[in-house]
Amino acid sequence: MGLAEEAHNVKVLGSGERIIVLAHGFGTDQSVWKHLVPHIVNDFKVILYDNMGAGTTNPEYFDFERYSTLEGYAYDLLAILEELRVDSCIFVGHSVSAMVGAIASITRPDLFAKIIMISGSPRYLNDVDYYGGFEQEDLDQLFDAMSANYKAWCSGFAPLAVGGDMDSVAVQEFSRTLFNMRPDIALSVARIIFQSDMRQILGLVTVPCHIIQSMKDLAVPVVVSEYLHQHLGGESIVEVMSSDGHLPQLSSPDTVIPVLLRHIRHDIEA
């Protein structure tokens, strides 16, 4: 096993000809894909990995400078693909990993047959002529709450992010993976993600992108999916689902899995 594989807990399942790479968002790990994997493992080779900083990774490996931009995560992704000798994949990126896949695809478009973005956003902050969903004041309060009492913040943030029932298994699952992160790493990662602005790179993304979004999402307003669609450099398609929350693959698998499977199996029609 290579260095990148070991550091990111890479798992390779199935033995199909085509390869699917599943990349999770902030506060989760590869377990967020547990409802999807059984549906694809018979037809595809499936690669799962954990982003550096996730609670399942060794915090000693987290380099605050490397991960001060999303590029650090894109380099990790490319290193994993190189170690596994992947020459083409369908990349499914949730939340921040949607943008990580986009960044990686600018450097190596040949490695990505298409990118499926779930709950992705190029910018979370509102701006002139742009609605990202947050004001700077909202984010400052969020960071302050994380700093003051991380455990309490996790308990409050998880149900808001997941949406729906406070006592649901999905909320408990997200609380668990969120709480597993080292608090200083979680705060650093949250700052980098929520303050990021990837709008200027969207036009450089030439790989086909399938944009999938919940109707209600605390972190990403529906208008953001349309913004991505308008500004990505290659072909793109948007599907807004009736699901609620930022982790629909965990909280609404019955709604989301069929949509994901359709986008995995079918390309954008010319």
PDB file of C-alpha atoms in Angstrom:
ATOM      1  CA  MET A   1       0.000   0.000   0.000  1.00  0.00           C
ATOM      2  CA  GLY A   2       1.334   3.426  -0.974  1.00  0.00           C
ATOM      3  CA  LEU A   3       1.790   6.419   1.319  1.00  0.00           C
ATOM      4  CA  ALA A   4      -1.279   8.270   0.074  1.00  0.00           C
ATOM      5  CA  GLU A   5      -3.412   5.122   0.279  1.00  0.00           C
ATOM      6  CA  GLU A   6      -2.392   4.486   3.865  1.00  0.00           C
ATOM      7  CA  ALA A   7      -2.759   8.098   5.019  1.00  0.00           C
ATOM      8  CA  HIS A   8      -6.259   8.379   3.531  1.00  0.00           C
ATOM      9  CA  ASN A   9      -7.536   4.900   4.523  1.00  0.00           C
ATOM     10  CA  VAL A  10      -8.140   4.054   0.862  1.00  0.00           C
ATOM     11  CA  LYS A  11     -10.468   1.134   0.217  1.00  0.00           C
ATOM     12  CA  VAL A  12     -10.948  -0.446  -3.218  1.00  0.00           C
ATOM     13  CA  LEU A  13     -14.095  -2.538  -3.624  1.00  0.00           C
ATOM     14  CA  GLY A  14     -15.648  -4.384  -6.573  1.00  0.00           C
ATOM     15  CA  SER A  15     -13.968  -5.295  -9.821  1.00  0.00           C
ATOM     16  CA  GLY A  16     -15.789  -3.582 -12.669  1.00  0.00           C
ATOM     17  CA  GLU A  17     -14.046  -2.095 -15.696  1.00  0.00           C
ATOM     18  CA  ARG A  18     -15.103   1.452 -14.873  1.00  0.00           C
ATOM     19  CA  ILE A  19     -13.908   3.199 -11.720  1.00  0.00           C
ATOM     20  CA  ILE A  20     -15.941   5.360  -9.359  1.00  0.00           C
ATOM     21  CA  VAL A  21     -14.184   7.512  -6.755  1.00  0.00           C
ATOM     22  CA  LEU A  22     -16.308   8.620  -3.786  1.00  0.00           C
ATOM     23  CA  ALA A  23     -15.122  11.711  -1.859  1.00  0.00           C
ATOM     24  CA  HIS A  24     -16.862  12.991   1.282  1.00  0.00           C
ATOM     25  CA  GLY A  25     -17.463  16.483   2.655  1.00  0.00           C
ATOM     26  CA  PHE A  26     -16.573  18.357   5.852  1.00  0.00           C
ATOM     27  CA  GLY A  27     -17.216  16.590   9.139  1.00  0.00           C
ATOM     28  CA  THR A  28     -17.783  13.164   7.612  1.00  0.00           C
ATOM     29  CA  ASP A  29     -15.643  10.295   6.350  1.00  0.00           C
ATOM     30  CA  GLN A  30     -16.059   7.545   3.744  1.00  0.00           C
ATOM     31  CA  SER A  31     -18.835   5.936   5.835  1.00  0.00           C
ATOM     32  CA  VAL A  32     -21.186   8.636   4.479  1.00  0.00           C
ATOM     33  CA  TRP A  33     -21.411   6.509   1.293  1.00  0.00           C
ATOM     34  CA  LYS A  34     -22.660   3.356   3.043  1.00  0.00           C
ATOM     35  CA  HIS A  35     -26.084   3.469   1.362  1.00  0.00           C
ATOM     36  CA  LEU A  36     -24.664   3.976  -2.147  1.00  0.00           C
ATOM     37  CA  VAL A  37     -21.811   1.444  -2.196  1.00  0.00           C
ATOM     38  CA  PRO A  38     -23.964  -1.749  -2.261  1.00  0.00           C
ATOM     39  CA  HIS A  39     -25.702  -0.463  -5.425  1.00  0.00           C
ATOM     40  CA  ILE A  40     -22.504   0.092  -7.434  1.00  0.00           C
ATOM     41  CA  VAL A  41     -20.003  -2.443  -6.159  1.00  0.00           C
ATOM     42  CA  ASN A  42     -21.157  -5.202  -8.537  1.00  0.00           C
ATOM     43  CA  ASP A  43     -20.772  -3.118 -11.698  1.00  0.00           C
ATOM     44  CA  PHE A  44     -17.843  -0.809 -10.897  1.00  0.00           C
ATOM     45  CA  LYS A  45     -14.533  -0.701  -9.119  1.00  0.00           C
ATOM     46  CA  VAL A  46     -15.223   1.659  -6.208  1.00  0.00           C
ATOM     47  CA  ILE A  47     -12.507   3.735  -4.532  1.00  0.00           C
ATOM     48  CA  LEU A  48     -13.267   5.240  -1.116  1.00  0.00           C
ATOM     49  CA  TYR A  49     -10.939   7.492   0.855  1.00  0.00           C
ATOM     50  CA  ASP A  50     -10.935   9.906   3.796  1.00  0.00           C
ATOM     51  CA  ASN A  51      -9.944  13.547   3.430  1.00  0.00           C
ATOM     52  CA  MET A  52      -6.990  14.489   5.603  1.00  0.00           C
ATOM     53  CA  GLY A  53      -8.326  15.912   8.868  1.00  0.00           C
ATOM     54  CA  ALA A  54     -11.314  13.558   9.006  1.00  0.00           C
ATOM     55  CA  GLY A  55     -11.617  11.854  12.392  1.00  0.00           C
ATOM     56  CA  THR A  56     -10.518   8.544  10.859  1.00  0.00           C
ATOM     57  CA  THR A  57      -7.159   9.950   9.681  1.00  0.00           C
ATOM     58  CA  ASN A  58      -4.031  10.428  11.792  1.00  0.00           C
ATOM     59  CA  PRO A  59      -4.103  14.056  13.024  1.00  0.00           C
ATOM     60  CA  GLU A  60      -0.297  14.046  13.040  1.00  0.00           C
ATOM     61  CA  TYR A  61      -0.428  13.983   9.205  1.00  0.00           C
ATOM     62  CA  PHE A  62      -2.548  17.137   9.038  1.00  0.00           C
ATOM     63  CA  ASP A  63      -0.343  19.930   7.692  1.00  0.00           C
ATOM     64  CA  PHE A  64      -2.062  23.259   8.443  1.00  0.00           C
ATOM     65  CA  GLU A  65      -0.096  25.004   5.700  1.00  0.00           C
ATOM     66  CA  ARG A  66      -0.819  22.378   3.021  1.00  0.00           C
ATOM     67  CA  TYR A  67      -4.520  22.490   3.861  1.00  0.00           C
ATOM     68  CA  SER A  68      -4.755  26.269   4.043  1.00  0.00           C
ATOM     69  CA  THR A  69      -6.327  26.091   0.559  1.00  0.00           C
ATOM     70  CA  LEU A  70      -8.510  23.515  -1.186  1.00  0.00           C
ATOM     71  CA  GLU A  71      -5.611  22.807  -3.572  1.00  0.00           C
ATOM     72  CA  GLY A  72      -4.004  20.706  -0.825  1.00  0.00           C
ATOM     73  CA  TYR A  73      -6.929  18.297  -0.990  1.00  0.00           C
ATOM     74  CA  ALA A  74      -6.834  18.261  -4.798  1.00  0.00           C
ATOM     75  CA  TYR A  75      -3.145  17.246  -4.697  1.00  0.00           C
ATOM     76  CA  ASP A  76      -4.082  14.429  -2.292  1.00  0.00           C
ATOM     77  CA  LEU A  77      -6.742  13.190  -4.696  1.00  0.00           C
ATOM     78  CA  LEU A  78      -4.309  13.212  -7.622  1.00  0.00           C
ATOM     79  CA  ALA A  79      -1.716  11.372  -5.517  1.00  0.00           C
ATOM     80  CA  ILE A  80      -4.262   8.655  -4.659  1.00  0.00           C
ATOM     81  CA  LEU A  81      -5.260   8.250  -8.316  1.00  0.00           C
ATOM     82  CA  GLU A  82      -1.604   8.046  -9.304  1.00  0.00           C
ATOM     83  CA  GLU A  83      -0.773   5.416  -6.670  1.00  0.00           C
ATOM     84  CA  LEU A  84      -3.757   3.307  -7.755  1.00  0.00           C
ATOM     85  CA  ARG A  85      -2.831   3.820 -11.429  1.00  0.00           C
ATOM     86  CA  VAL A  86      -6.276   5.143 -12.289  1.00  0.00           C
ATOM     87  CA  ASP A  87      -6.367   6.542 -15.820  1.00  0.00           C
ATOM     88  CA  SER A  88     -10.054   7.525 -15.848  1.00  0.00           C
ATOM     89  CA  CYS A  89     -12.798   7.680 -13.242  1.00  0.00           C
ATOM     90  CA  ILE A  90     -16.274   8.926 -12.471  1.00  0.00           C
ATOM     91  CA  PHE A  91     -15.688  11.242  -9.520  1.00  0.00           C
ATOM     92  CA  VAL A  92     -18.513  11.723  -7.016  1.00  0.00           C
ATOM     93  CA  GLY A  93     -17.708  14.653  -4.722  1.00  0.00           C
ATOM     94  CA  HIS A  94     -19.877  15.671  -1.784  1.00  0.00           C
ATOM     95  CA  SER A  95     -19.853  19.251  -0.471  1.00  0.00           C
ATOM     96  CA  VAL A  96     -16.267  20.604  -0.423  1.00  0.00           C
ATOM     97  CA  SER A  97     -15.074  17.566  -2.385  1.00  0.00           C
ATOM     98  CA  ALA A  98     -17.170  18.709  -5.351  1.00  0.00           C
ATOM     99  CA  MET A  99     -14.822  21.704  -5.614  1.00  0.00           C
ATOM    100  CA  VAL A 100     -11.760  19.567  -4.821  1.00  0.00           C
ATOM    101  CA  GLY A 101     -12.625  17.337  -7.791  1.00  0.00           C
ATOM    102  CA  ALA A 102     -13.132  20.420  -9.968  1.00  0.00           C
ATOM    103  CA  ILE A 103      -9.691  21.791  -9.012  1.00  0.00           C
ATOM    104  CA  ALA A 104      -8.004  18.410  -9.634  1.00  0.00           C
ATOM    105  CA  SER A 105      -9.742  18.106 -13.015  1.00  0.00           C
ATOM    106  CA  ILE A 106      -8.241  21.404 -14.212  1.00  0.00           C
ATOM    107  CA  THR A 107      -4.739  19.954 -13.746  1.00  0.00           C
ATOM    108  CA  ARG A 108      -5.593  16.480 -15.080  1.00  0.00           C
ATOM    109  CA  PRO A 109      -8.848  16.519 -17.087  1.00  0.00           C
ATOM    110  CA  ASP A 110      -7.851  13.169 -18.640  1.00  0.00           C
ATOM    111  CA  LEU A 111      -8.387  11.429 -15.288  1.00  0.00           C
ATOM    112  CA  PHE A 112     -12.042  12.435 -14.954  1.00  0.00           C
ATOM    113  CA  ALA A 113     -14.728  11.048 -17.272  1.00  0.00           C
ATOM    114  CA  LYS A 114     -17.233  13.181 -15.360  1.00  0.00           C
ATOM    115  CA  ILE A 115     -17.737  14.821 -11.979  1.00  0.00           C
ATOM    116  CA  ILE A 116     -20.909  14.329  -9.994  1.00  0.00           C
ATOM    117  CA  MET A 117     -21.270  17.172  -7.495  1.00  0.00           C
ATOM    118  CA  ILE A 118     -23.585  16.694  -4.505  1.00  0.00           C
ATOM    119  CA  SER A 119     -24.330  19.783  -2.395  1.00  0.00           C
ATOM    120  CA  GLY A 120     -21.330  21.598  -3.904  1.00  0.00           C
ATOM    121  CA  SER A 121     -20.706  25.340  -3.688  1.00  0.00           C
ATOM    122  CA  PRO A 122     -17.973  27.582  -5.134  1.00  0.00           C
ATOM    123  CA  ARG A 123     -18.563  30.218  -2.406  1.00  0.00           C
ATOM    124  CA  TYR A 124     -20.585  30.200   0.816  1.00  0.00           C
ATOM    125  CA  LEU A 125     -20.424  33.944   1.480  1.00  0.00           C
ATOM    126  CA  ASN A 126     -22.855  36.350  -0.117  1.00  0.00           C
ATOM    127  CA  ASP A 127     -21.300  38.872  -2.475  1.00  0.00           C
ATOM    128  CA  VAL A 128     -22.413  41.559  -4.899  1.00  0.00           C
ATOM    129  CA  ASP A 129     -24.708  39.784  -7.405  1.00  0.00           C
ATOM    130  CA  TYR A 130     -24.047  36.428  -5.711  1.00  0.00           C
ATOM    131  CA  TYR A 131     -26.066  34.601  -3.065  1.00  0.00           C
ATOM    132  CA  GLY A 132     -24.026  31.983  -1.200  1.00  0.00           C
ATOM    133  CA  GLY A 133     -26.253  31.809   1.864  1.00  0.00           C
ATOM    134  CA  PHE A 134     -24.015  33.319   4.571  1.00  0.00           C
ATOM    135  CA  GLU A 135     -22.948  36.753   5.755  1.00  0.00           C
ATOM    136  CA  GLN A 136     -19.478  37.143   7.303  1.00  0.00           C
ATOM    137  CA  GLU A 137     -21.149  37.752  10.679  1.00  0.00           C
ATOM    138  CA  ASP A 138     -22.853  34.313  10.465  1.00  0.00           C
ATOM    139  CA  LEU A 139     -19.536  32.618   9.800  1.00  0.00           C
ATOM    140  CA  ASP A 140     -17.743  34.510  12.593  1.00  0.00           C
ATOM    141  CA  GLN A 141     -20.416  33.321  15.032  1.00  0.00           C
ATOM    142  CA  LEU A 142     -20.025  29.754  13.757  1.00  0.00           C
ATOM    143  CA  PHE A 143     -16.220  29.837  14.209  1.00  0.00           C
ATOM    144  CA  ASP A 144     -16.585  31.402  17.690  1.00  0.00           C
ATOM    145  CA  ALA A 145     -19.012  28.660  18.741  1.00  0.00           C
ATOM    146  CA  MET A 146     -16.629  25.973  17.457  1.00  0.00           C
ATOM    147  CA  SER A 147     -13.750  27.534  19.416  1.00  0.00           C
ATOM    148  CA  ALA A 148     -15.733  27.987  22.626  1.00  0.00           C
ATOM    149  CA  ASN A 149     -17.154  24.468  23.009  1.00  0.00           C
ATOM    150  CA  TYR A 150     -16.607  22.096  20.118  1.00  0.00           C
ATOM    151  CA  LYS A 151     -18.719  19.259  21.488  1.00  0.00           C
ATOM    152  CA  ALA A 152     -21.699  21.546  22.116  1.00  0.00           C
ATOM    153  CA  TRP A 153     -21.273  23.072  18.668  1.00  0.00           C
ATOM    154  CA  CYS A 154     -21.324  19.597  17.045  1.00  0.00           C
ATOM    155  CA  SER A 155     -24.560  18.725  18.850  1.00  0.00           C
ATOM    156  CA  GLY A 156     -26.204  21.900  17.559  1.00  0.00           C
ATOM    157  CA  PHE A 157     -24.758  21.941  14.057  1.00  0.00           C
ATOM    158  CA  ALA A 158     -25.411  18.297  13.105  1.00  0.00           C
ATOM    159  CA  PRO A 159     -29.248  18.467  13.095  1.00  0.00           C
ATOM    160  CA  LEU A 160     -29.164  21.806  11.256  1.00  0.00           C
ATOM    161  CA  ALA A 161     -26.869  20.473   8.548  1.00  0.00           C
ATOM    162  CA  VAL A 162     -28.615  17.123   8.125  1.00  0.00           C
ATOM    163  CA  GLY A 163     -32.120  18.589   8.299  1.00  0.00           C
ATOM    164  CA  GLY A 164     -35.242  16.689   9.250  1.00  0.00           C
ATOM    165  CA  ASP A 165     -35.635  14.737  12.452  1.00  0.00           C
ATOM    166  CA  MET A 166     -33.357  15.693  15.352  1.00  0.00           C
ATOM    167  CA  ASP A 167     -33.183  12.085  16.567  1.00  0.00           C
ATOM    168  CA  SER A 168     -32.613  10.479  13.176  1.00  0.00           C
ATOM    169  CA  VAL A 169     -29.849   7.949  12.597  1.00  0.00           C
ATOM    170  CA  ALA A 170     -28.363  10.320  10.010  1.00  0.00           C
ATOM    171  CA  VAL A 171     -28.048  13.132  12.592  1.00  0.00           C
ATOM    172  CA  GLN A 172     -26.447  10.743  15.080  1.00  0.00           C
ATOM    173  CA  GLU A 173     -24.075   9.491  12.385  1.00  0.00           C
ATOM    174  CA  PHE A 174     -23.026  13.001  11.341  1.00  0.00           C
ATOM    175  CA  SER A 175     -22.628  14.037  15.009  1.00  0.00           C
ATOM    176  CA  ARG A 176     -20.321  11.056  15.506  1.00  0.00           C
ATOM    177  CA  THR A 177     -18.032  11.748  12.531  1.00  0.00           C
ATOM    178  CA  LEU A 178     -18.008  15.492  13.260  1.00  0.00           C
ATOM    179  CA  PHE A 179     -17.096  14.917  16.904  1.00  0.00           C
ATOM    180  CA  ASN A 180     -14.299  12.507  15.867  1.00  0.00           C
ATOM    181  CA  MET A 181     -12.379  15.387  14.291  1.00  0.00           C
ATOM    182  CA  ARG A 182      -9.729  17.072  16.428  1.00  0.00           C
ATOM    183  CA  PRO A 183     -11.300  20.447  17.347  1.00  0.00           C
ATOM    184  CA  ASP A 184      -8.399  22.638  16.150  1.00  0.00           C
ATOM    185  CA  ILE A 185      -8.310  20.769  12.822  1.00  0.00           C
ATOM    186  CA  ALA A 186     -12.092  20.997  12.445  1.00  0.00           C
ATOM    187  CA  LEU A 187     -11.978  24.763  13.023  1.00  0.00           C
ATOM    188  CA  SER A 188      -9.150  25.236  10.525  1.00  0.00           C
ATOM    189  CA  VAL A 189     -10.905  23.115   7.870  1.00  0.00           C
ATOM    190  CA  ALA A 190     -14.240  24.886   8.419  1.00  0.00           C
ATOM    191  CA  ARG A 191     -12.563  28.300   8.040  1.00  0.00           C
ATOM    192  CA  ILE A 192     -10.842  27.310   4.788  1.00  0.00           C
ATOM    193  CA  ILE A 193     -14.042  25.850   3.313  1.00  0.00           C
ATOM    194  CA  PHE A 194     -16.507  28.545   4.373  1.00  0.00           C
ATOM    195  CA  GLN A 195     -14.152  31.394   3.395  1.00  0.00           C
ATOM    196  CA  SER A 196     -13.168  29.845   0.064  1.00  0.00           C
ATOM    197  CA  ASP A 197     -14.069  31.413  -3.281  1.00  0.00           C
ATOM    198  CA  MET A 198     -13.743  29.104  -6.270  1.00  0.00           C
ATOM    199  CA  ARG A 199     -15.853  31.133  -8.678  1.00  0.00           C
ATOM    200  CA  GLN A 200     -12.841  32.252 -10.714  1.00  0.00           C
ATOM    201  CA  ILE A 201     -11.800  28.654 -11.574  1.00  0.00           C
ATOM    202  CA  LEU A 202     -15.195  27.330 -12.709  1.00  0.00           C
ATOM    203  CA  GLY A 203     -14.651  28.342 -16.318  1.00  0.00           C
ATOM    204  CA  LEU A 204     -11.459  26.239 -16.417  1.00  0.00           C
ATOM    205  CA  VAL A 205     -13.364  23.042 -15.591  1.00  0.00           C
ATOM    206  CA  THR A 206     -13.921  21.298 -18.935  1.00  0.00           C
ATOM    207  CA  VAL A 207     -14.994  17.866 -17.652  1.00  0.00           C
ATOM    208  CA  PRO A 208     -18.782  17.187 -17.797  1.00  0.00           C
ATOM    209  CA  CYS A 209     -20.383  17.990 -14.428  1.00  0.00           C
ATOM    210  CA  HIS A 210     -23.620  16.603 -12.984  1.00  0.00           C
ATOM    211  CA  ILE A 211     -24.850  18.970 -10.263  1.00  0.00           C
ATOM    212  CA  ILE A 212     -27.159  17.370  -7.676  1.00  0.00           C
ATOM    213  CA  GLN A 213     -28.727  19.436  -4.932  1.00  0.00           C
ATOM    214  CA  SER A 214     -31.311  19.164  -2.126  1.00  0.00           C
ATOM    215  CA  MET A 215     -34.364  21.411  -2.306  1.00  0.00           C
ATOM    216  CA  LYS A 216     -33.542  22.570   1.248  1.00  0.00           C
ATOM    217  CA  ASP A 217     -29.918  22.803   2.352  1.00  0.00           C
ATOM    218  CA  LEU A 218     -28.669  24.957   5.233  1.00  0.00           C
ATOM    219  CA  ALA A 219     -25.214  25.315   3.656  1.00  0.00           C
ATOM    220  CA  VAL A 220     -26.027  25.617  -0.056  1.00  0.00           C
ATOM    221  CA  PRO A 221     -29.058  27.499  -1.432  1.00  0.00           C
ATOM    222  CA  VAL A 222     -30.631  26.016  -4.578  1.00  0.00           C
ATOM    223  CA  VAL A 223     -29.594  29.078  -6.630  1.00  0.00           C
ATOM    224  CA  VAL A 224     -25.955  27.999  -6.188  1.00  0.00           C
ATOM    225  CA  SER A 225     -26.539  24.880  -8.304  1.00  0.00           C
ATOM    226  CA  GLU A 226     -27.809  27.097 -11.111  1.00  0.00           C
ATOM    227  CA  TYR A 227     -24.773  29.376 -10.688  1.00  0.00           C
ATOM    228  CA  LEU A 228     -22.464  26.375 -11.106  1.00  0.00           C
ATOM    229  CA  HIS A 229     -24.408  25.279 -14.172  1.00  0.00           C
ATOM    230  CA  GLN A 230     -24.034  28.719 -15.779  1.00  0.00           C
ATOM    231  CA  HIS A 231     -20.327  29.170 -15.013  1.00  0.00           C
ATOM    232  CA  LEU A 232     -18.663  25.766 -15.421  1.00  0.00           C
ATOM    233  CA  GLY A 233     -16.496  25.590 -18.554  1.00  0.00           C
ATOM    234  CA  GLY A 234     -17.727  22.219 -19.811  1.00  0.00           C
ATOM    235  CA  GLU A 235     -21.117  20.589 -20.228  1.00  0.00           C
ATOM    236  CA  SER A 236     -23.247  20.467 -17.098  1.00  0.00           C
ATOM    237  CA  ILE A 237     -26.679  19.424 -15.932  1.00  0.00           C
ATOM    238  CA  VAL A 238     -28.591  20.204 -12.707  1.00  0.00           C
ATOM    239  CA  GLU A 239     -31.030  18.065 -10.759  1.00  0.00           C
ATOM    240  CA  VAL A 240     -32.716  19.442  -7.646  1.00  0.00           C
ATOM    241  CA  MET A 241     -34.096  16.663  -5.449  1.00  0.00           C
ATOM    242  CA  SER A 242     -37.011  16.799  -3.017  1.00  0.00           C
ATOM    243  CA  SER A 243     -34.592  15.896  -0.197  1.00  0.00           C
ATOM    244  CA  ASP A 244     -33.855  18.054   2.841  1.00  0.00           C
ATOM    245  CA  GLY A 245     -30.363  18.747   4.169  1.00  0.00           C
ATOM    246  CA  HIS A 246     -26.703  18.949   3.236  1.00  0.00           C
ATOM    247  CA  LEU A 247     -25.997  15.190   3.484  1.00  0.00           C
ATOM    248  CA  PRO A 248     -28.886  13.755   1.477  1.00  0.00           C
ATOM    249  CA  GLN A 249     -27.019  10.536   0.622  1.00  0.00           C
ATOM    250  CA  LEU A 250     -27.082   9.808   4.369  1.00  0.00           C
ATOM    251  CA  SER A 251     -30.442  11.287   5.397  1.00  0.00           C
ATOM    252  CA  SER A 252     -32.623  10.524   2.341  1.00  0.00           C
ATOM    253  CA  PRO A 253     -31.034   7.503   0.616  1.00  0.00           C
ATOM    254  CA  ASP A 254     -34.341   6.331  -0.897  1.00  0.00           C
ATOM    255  CA  THR A 255     -34.636   9.628  -2.769  1.00  0.00           C
ATOM    256  CA  VAL A 256     -30.969  10.182  -3.536  1.00  0.00           C
ATOM    257  CA  ILE A 257     -29.556   6.778  -4.482  1.00  0.00           C
ATOM    258  CA  PRO A 258     -31.752   6.355  -7.611  1.00  0.00           C
ATOM    259  CA  VAL A 259     -30.784   9.879  -8.737  1.00  0.00           C
ATOM    260  CA  LEU A 260     -27.094   9.198  -8.171  1.00  0.00           C
ATOM    261  CA  LEU A 261     -27.250   5.884 -10.003  1.00  0.00           C
ATOM    262  CA  ARG A 262     -28.906   7.556 -12.991  1.00  0.00           C
ATOM    263  CA  HIS A 263     -26.176  10.222 -13.157  1.00  0.00           C
ATOM    264  CA  ILE A 264     -23.441   7.632 -12.718  1.00  0.00           C
ATOM    265  CA  ARG A 265     -24.800   5.447 -15.529  1.00  0.00           C
ATOM    266  CA  HIS A 266     -25.947   8.090 -18.005  1.00  0.00           C
ATOM    267  CA  ASP A 267     -23.882  10.864 -19.531  1.00  0.00           C
ATOM    268  CA  ILE A 268     -25.206  14.323 -20.374  1.00  0.00           C
ATOM    269  CA  GLU A 269     -27.072  14.072 -23.670  1.00  0.00           C
ATOM    270  CA  ALA A 270     -25.678  16.269 -26.397  1.00  0.00           C
TER     271      ALA A 270
END
